[in-house]
PDB file of C-alpha atoms in Angstrom:
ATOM      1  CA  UNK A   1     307.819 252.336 -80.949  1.00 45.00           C
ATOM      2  CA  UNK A   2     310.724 249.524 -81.268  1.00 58.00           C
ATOM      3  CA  UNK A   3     309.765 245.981 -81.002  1.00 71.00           C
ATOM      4  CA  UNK A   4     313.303 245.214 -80.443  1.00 84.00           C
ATOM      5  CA  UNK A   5     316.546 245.840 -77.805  1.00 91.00           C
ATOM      6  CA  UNK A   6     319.287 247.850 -78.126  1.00 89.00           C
ATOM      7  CA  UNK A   7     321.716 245.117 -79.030  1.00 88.00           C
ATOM      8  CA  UNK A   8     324.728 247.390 -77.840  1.00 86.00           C
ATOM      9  CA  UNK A   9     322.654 247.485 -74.607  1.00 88.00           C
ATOM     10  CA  UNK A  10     324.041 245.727 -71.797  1.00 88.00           C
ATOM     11  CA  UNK A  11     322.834 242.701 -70.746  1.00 95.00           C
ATOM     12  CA  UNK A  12     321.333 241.860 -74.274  1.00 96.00           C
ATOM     13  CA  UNK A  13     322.515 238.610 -76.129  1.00 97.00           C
ATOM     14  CA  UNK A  14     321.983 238.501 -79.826  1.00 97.00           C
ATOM     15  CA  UNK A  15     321.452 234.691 -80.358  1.00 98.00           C
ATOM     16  CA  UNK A  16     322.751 233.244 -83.710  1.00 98.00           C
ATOM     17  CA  UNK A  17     319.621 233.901 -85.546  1.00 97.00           C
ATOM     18  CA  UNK A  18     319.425 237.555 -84.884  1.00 97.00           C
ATOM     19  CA  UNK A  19     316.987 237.360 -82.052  1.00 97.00           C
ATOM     20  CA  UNK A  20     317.685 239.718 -78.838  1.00 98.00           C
ATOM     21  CA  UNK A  21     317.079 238.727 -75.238  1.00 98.00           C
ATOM     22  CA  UNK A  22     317.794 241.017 -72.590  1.00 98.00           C
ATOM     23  CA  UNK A  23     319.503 239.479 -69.131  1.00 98.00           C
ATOM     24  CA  UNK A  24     318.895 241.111 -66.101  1.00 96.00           C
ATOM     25  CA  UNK A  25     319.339 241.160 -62.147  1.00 96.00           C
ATOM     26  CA  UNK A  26     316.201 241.590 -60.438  1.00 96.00           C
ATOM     27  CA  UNK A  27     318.595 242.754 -57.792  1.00 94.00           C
ATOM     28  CA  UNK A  28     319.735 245.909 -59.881  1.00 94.00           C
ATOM     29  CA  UNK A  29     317.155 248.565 -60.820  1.00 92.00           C
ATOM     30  CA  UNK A  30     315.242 248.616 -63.752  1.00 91.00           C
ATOM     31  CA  UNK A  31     317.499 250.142 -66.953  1.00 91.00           C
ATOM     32  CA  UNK A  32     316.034 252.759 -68.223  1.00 88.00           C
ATOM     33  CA  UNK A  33     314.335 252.823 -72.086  1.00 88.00           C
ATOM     34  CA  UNK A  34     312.276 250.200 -73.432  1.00 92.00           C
ATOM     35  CA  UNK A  35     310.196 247.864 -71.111  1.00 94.00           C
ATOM     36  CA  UNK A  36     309.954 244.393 -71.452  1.00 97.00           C
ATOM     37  CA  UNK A  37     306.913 243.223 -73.454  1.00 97.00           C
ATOM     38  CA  UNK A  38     307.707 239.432 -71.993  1.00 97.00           C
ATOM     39  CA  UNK A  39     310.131 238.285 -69.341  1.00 97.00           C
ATOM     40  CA  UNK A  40     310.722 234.805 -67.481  1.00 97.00           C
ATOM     41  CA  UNK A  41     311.617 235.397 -63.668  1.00 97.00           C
ATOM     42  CA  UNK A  42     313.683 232.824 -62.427  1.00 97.00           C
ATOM     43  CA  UNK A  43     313.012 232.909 -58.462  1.00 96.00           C
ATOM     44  CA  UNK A  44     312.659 231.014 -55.423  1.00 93.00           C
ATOM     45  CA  UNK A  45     309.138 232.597 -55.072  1.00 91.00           C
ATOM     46  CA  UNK A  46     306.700 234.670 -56.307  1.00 90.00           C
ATOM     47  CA  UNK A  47     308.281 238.136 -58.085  1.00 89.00           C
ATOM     48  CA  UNK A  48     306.762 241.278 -57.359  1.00 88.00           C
ATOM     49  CA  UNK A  49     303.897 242.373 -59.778  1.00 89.00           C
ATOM     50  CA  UNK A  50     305.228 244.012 -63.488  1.00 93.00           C
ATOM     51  CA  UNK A  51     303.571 246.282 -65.670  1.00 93.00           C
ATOM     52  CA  UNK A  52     304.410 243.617 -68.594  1.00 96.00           C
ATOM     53  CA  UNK A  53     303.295 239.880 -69.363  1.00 96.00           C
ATOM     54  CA  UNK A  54     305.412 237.267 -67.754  1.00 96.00           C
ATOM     55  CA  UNK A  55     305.943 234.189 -66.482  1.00 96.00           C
ATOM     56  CA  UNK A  56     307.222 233.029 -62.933  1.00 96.00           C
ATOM     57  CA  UNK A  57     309.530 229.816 -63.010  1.00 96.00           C
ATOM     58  CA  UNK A  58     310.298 228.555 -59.683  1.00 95.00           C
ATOM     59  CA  UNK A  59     314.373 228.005 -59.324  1.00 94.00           C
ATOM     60  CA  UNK A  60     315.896 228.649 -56.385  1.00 91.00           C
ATOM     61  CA  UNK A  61     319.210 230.428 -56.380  1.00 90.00           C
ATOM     62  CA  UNK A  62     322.103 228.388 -57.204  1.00 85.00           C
ATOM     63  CA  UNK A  63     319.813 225.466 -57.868  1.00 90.00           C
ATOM     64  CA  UNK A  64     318.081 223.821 -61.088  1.00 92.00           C
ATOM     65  CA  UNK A  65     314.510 224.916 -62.405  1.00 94.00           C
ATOM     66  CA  UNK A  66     311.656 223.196 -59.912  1.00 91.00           C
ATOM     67  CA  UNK A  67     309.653 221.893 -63.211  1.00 94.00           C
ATOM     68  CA  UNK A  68     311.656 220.985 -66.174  1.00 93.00           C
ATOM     69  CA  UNK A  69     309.250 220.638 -68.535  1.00 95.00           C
ATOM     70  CA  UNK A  70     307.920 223.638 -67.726  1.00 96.00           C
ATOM     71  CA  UNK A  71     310.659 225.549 -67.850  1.00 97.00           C
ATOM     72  CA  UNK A  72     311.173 224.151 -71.338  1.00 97.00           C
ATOM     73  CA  UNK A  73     307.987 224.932 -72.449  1.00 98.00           C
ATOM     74  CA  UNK A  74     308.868 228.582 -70.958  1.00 98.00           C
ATOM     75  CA  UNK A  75     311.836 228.991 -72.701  1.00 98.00           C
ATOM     76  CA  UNK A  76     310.808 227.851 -75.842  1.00 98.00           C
ATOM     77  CA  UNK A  77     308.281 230.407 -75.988  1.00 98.00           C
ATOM     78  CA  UNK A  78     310.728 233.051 -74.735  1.00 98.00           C
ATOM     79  CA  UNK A  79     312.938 232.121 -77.795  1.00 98.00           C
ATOM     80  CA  UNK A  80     309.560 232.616 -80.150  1.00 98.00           C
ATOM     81  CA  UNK A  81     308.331 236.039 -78.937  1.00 97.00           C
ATOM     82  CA  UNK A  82     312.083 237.172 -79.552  1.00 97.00           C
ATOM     83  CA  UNK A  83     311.687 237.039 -83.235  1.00 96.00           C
ATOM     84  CA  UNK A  84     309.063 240.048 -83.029  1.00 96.00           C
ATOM     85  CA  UNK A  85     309.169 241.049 -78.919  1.00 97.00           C
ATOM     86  CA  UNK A  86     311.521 242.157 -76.350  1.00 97.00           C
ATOM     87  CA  UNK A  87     311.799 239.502 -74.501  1.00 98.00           C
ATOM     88  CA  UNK A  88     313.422 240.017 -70.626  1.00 97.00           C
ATOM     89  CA  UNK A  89     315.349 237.130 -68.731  1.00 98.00           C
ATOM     90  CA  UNK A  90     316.118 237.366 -65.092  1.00 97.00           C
ATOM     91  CA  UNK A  91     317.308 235.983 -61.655  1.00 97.00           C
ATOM     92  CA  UNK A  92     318.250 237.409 -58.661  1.00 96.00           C
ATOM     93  CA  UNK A  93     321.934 238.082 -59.897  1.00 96.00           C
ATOM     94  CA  UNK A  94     321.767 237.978 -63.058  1.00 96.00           C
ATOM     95  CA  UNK A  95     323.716 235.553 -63.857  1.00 97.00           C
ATOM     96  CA  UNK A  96     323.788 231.740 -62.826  1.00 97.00           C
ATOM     97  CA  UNK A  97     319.619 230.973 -63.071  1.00 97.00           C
ATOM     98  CA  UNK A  98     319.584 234.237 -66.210  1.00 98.00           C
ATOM     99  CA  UNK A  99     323.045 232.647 -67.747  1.00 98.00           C
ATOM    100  CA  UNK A 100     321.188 228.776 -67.942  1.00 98.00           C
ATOM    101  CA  UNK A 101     318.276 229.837 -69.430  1.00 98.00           C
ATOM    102  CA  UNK A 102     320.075 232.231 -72.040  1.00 98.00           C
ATOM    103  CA  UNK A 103     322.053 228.893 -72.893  1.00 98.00           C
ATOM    104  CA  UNK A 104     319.112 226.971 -73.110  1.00 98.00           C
ATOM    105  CA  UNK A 105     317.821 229.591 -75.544  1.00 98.00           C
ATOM    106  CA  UNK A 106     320.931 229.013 -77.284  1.00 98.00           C
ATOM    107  CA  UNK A 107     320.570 225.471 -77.688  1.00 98.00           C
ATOM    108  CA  UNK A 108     316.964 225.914 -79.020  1.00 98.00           C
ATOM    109  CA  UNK A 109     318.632 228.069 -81.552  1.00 98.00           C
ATOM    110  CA  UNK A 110     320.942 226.092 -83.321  1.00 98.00           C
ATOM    111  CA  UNK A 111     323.983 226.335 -80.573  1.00 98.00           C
ATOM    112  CA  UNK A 112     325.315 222.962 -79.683  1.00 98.00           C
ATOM    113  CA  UNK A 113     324.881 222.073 -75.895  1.00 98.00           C
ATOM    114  CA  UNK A 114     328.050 221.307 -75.675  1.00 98.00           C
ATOM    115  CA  UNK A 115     328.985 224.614 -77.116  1.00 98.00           C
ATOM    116  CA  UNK A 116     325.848 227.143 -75.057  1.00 98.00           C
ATOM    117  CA  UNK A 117     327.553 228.082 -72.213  1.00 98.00           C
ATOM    118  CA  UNK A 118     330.629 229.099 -73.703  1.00 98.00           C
ATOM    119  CA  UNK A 119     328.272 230.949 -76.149  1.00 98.00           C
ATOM    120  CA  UNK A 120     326.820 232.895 -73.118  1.00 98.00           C
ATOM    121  CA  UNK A 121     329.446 233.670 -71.414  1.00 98.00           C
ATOM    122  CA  UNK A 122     331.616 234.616 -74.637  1.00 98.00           C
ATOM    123  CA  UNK A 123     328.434 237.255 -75.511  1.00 97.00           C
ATOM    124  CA  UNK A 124     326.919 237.991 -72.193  1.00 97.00           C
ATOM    125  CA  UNK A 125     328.539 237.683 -69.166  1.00 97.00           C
ATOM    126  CA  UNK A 126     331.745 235.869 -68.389  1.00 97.00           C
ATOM    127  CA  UNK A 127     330.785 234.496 -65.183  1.00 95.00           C
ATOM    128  CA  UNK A 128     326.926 232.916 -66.406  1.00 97.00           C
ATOM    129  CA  UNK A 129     326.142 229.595 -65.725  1.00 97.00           C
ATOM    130  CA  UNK A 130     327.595 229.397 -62.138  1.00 95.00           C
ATOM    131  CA  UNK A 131     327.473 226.031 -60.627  1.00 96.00           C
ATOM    132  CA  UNK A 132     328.366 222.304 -62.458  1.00 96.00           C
ATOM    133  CA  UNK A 133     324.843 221.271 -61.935  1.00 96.00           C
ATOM    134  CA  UNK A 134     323.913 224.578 -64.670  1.00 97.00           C
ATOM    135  CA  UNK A 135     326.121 223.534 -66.676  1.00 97.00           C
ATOM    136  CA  UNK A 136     324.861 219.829 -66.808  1.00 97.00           C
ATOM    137  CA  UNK A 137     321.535 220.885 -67.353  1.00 97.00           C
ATOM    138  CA  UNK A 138     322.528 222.965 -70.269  1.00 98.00           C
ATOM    139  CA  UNK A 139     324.268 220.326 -71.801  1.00 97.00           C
ATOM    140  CA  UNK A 140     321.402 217.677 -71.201  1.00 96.00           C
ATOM    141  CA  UNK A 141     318.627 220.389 -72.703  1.00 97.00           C
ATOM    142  CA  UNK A 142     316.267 219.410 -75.662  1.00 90.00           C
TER     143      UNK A 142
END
């Protein structure tokens, strides 16, 4: 079995140290191959039950993460379990709550804030990080 993502997959960003995180839209269907073995969900509410461990941040669509510490905490173990796990990132669209947490995980990697969402959207979707409130959030991280 592979511990790790395609990294030719779509949706997966290959952080500066090698590590692989997968972006999705909860919207979208599931892609097929490997399962997650940890995601974040990055919703308004609850997600819908998953075969897989996870963790359920509340952050409504277009908005910023309800608990900011927690979130951190959340994505800081995210960016851990990447070294050896396929680790799963997702909103609703895929793409402004998924895109701010993939440059968070940037940031935690080495990636200057002021540099993260340029990162993202460079190596995972153009259009990430959505809304000037994101991007301030990205750039304040630690």
């Amino acid at each position: 079995m592979s511990t790790s993502w395609d990294p030719s997959a779509t949706g997966v960003l290959r952080l500066p140290s090698g590590r692989l995180v997968r972006g999705r839209a909860l919207r979208r269907p599931l892609p097929q191959g490997l399962q997650p073995t940890f995601a974040l969900y990055l919703l308004g509410r609850q997600p819908t039950s998953v075969a897989w461990e996870h963790r359920w941040l509340r952050w409504p669509d277009f908005r910023l993460p309800s608990d900011r510490a927690a979130t951190a905490d959340a994505l800081r173990e995210a960016w851990a379990r990447a070294e050896t796990e396929r680790v799963e990132i997702a909103c609703g669209g895929g793409r402004g709550r998924t895109g701010t947490a993939l440059a968070c995980l940037a940031v935690i990697d080495g990636v200057p804030n002021d540099q993260a969402v340029d990162y993202v959207r460079r190596h995972y979707a153009p259009s990430a990080v959505e809304t000037p409130w994101q991007r301030r959030f990205v750039a304040r991280f630690r």
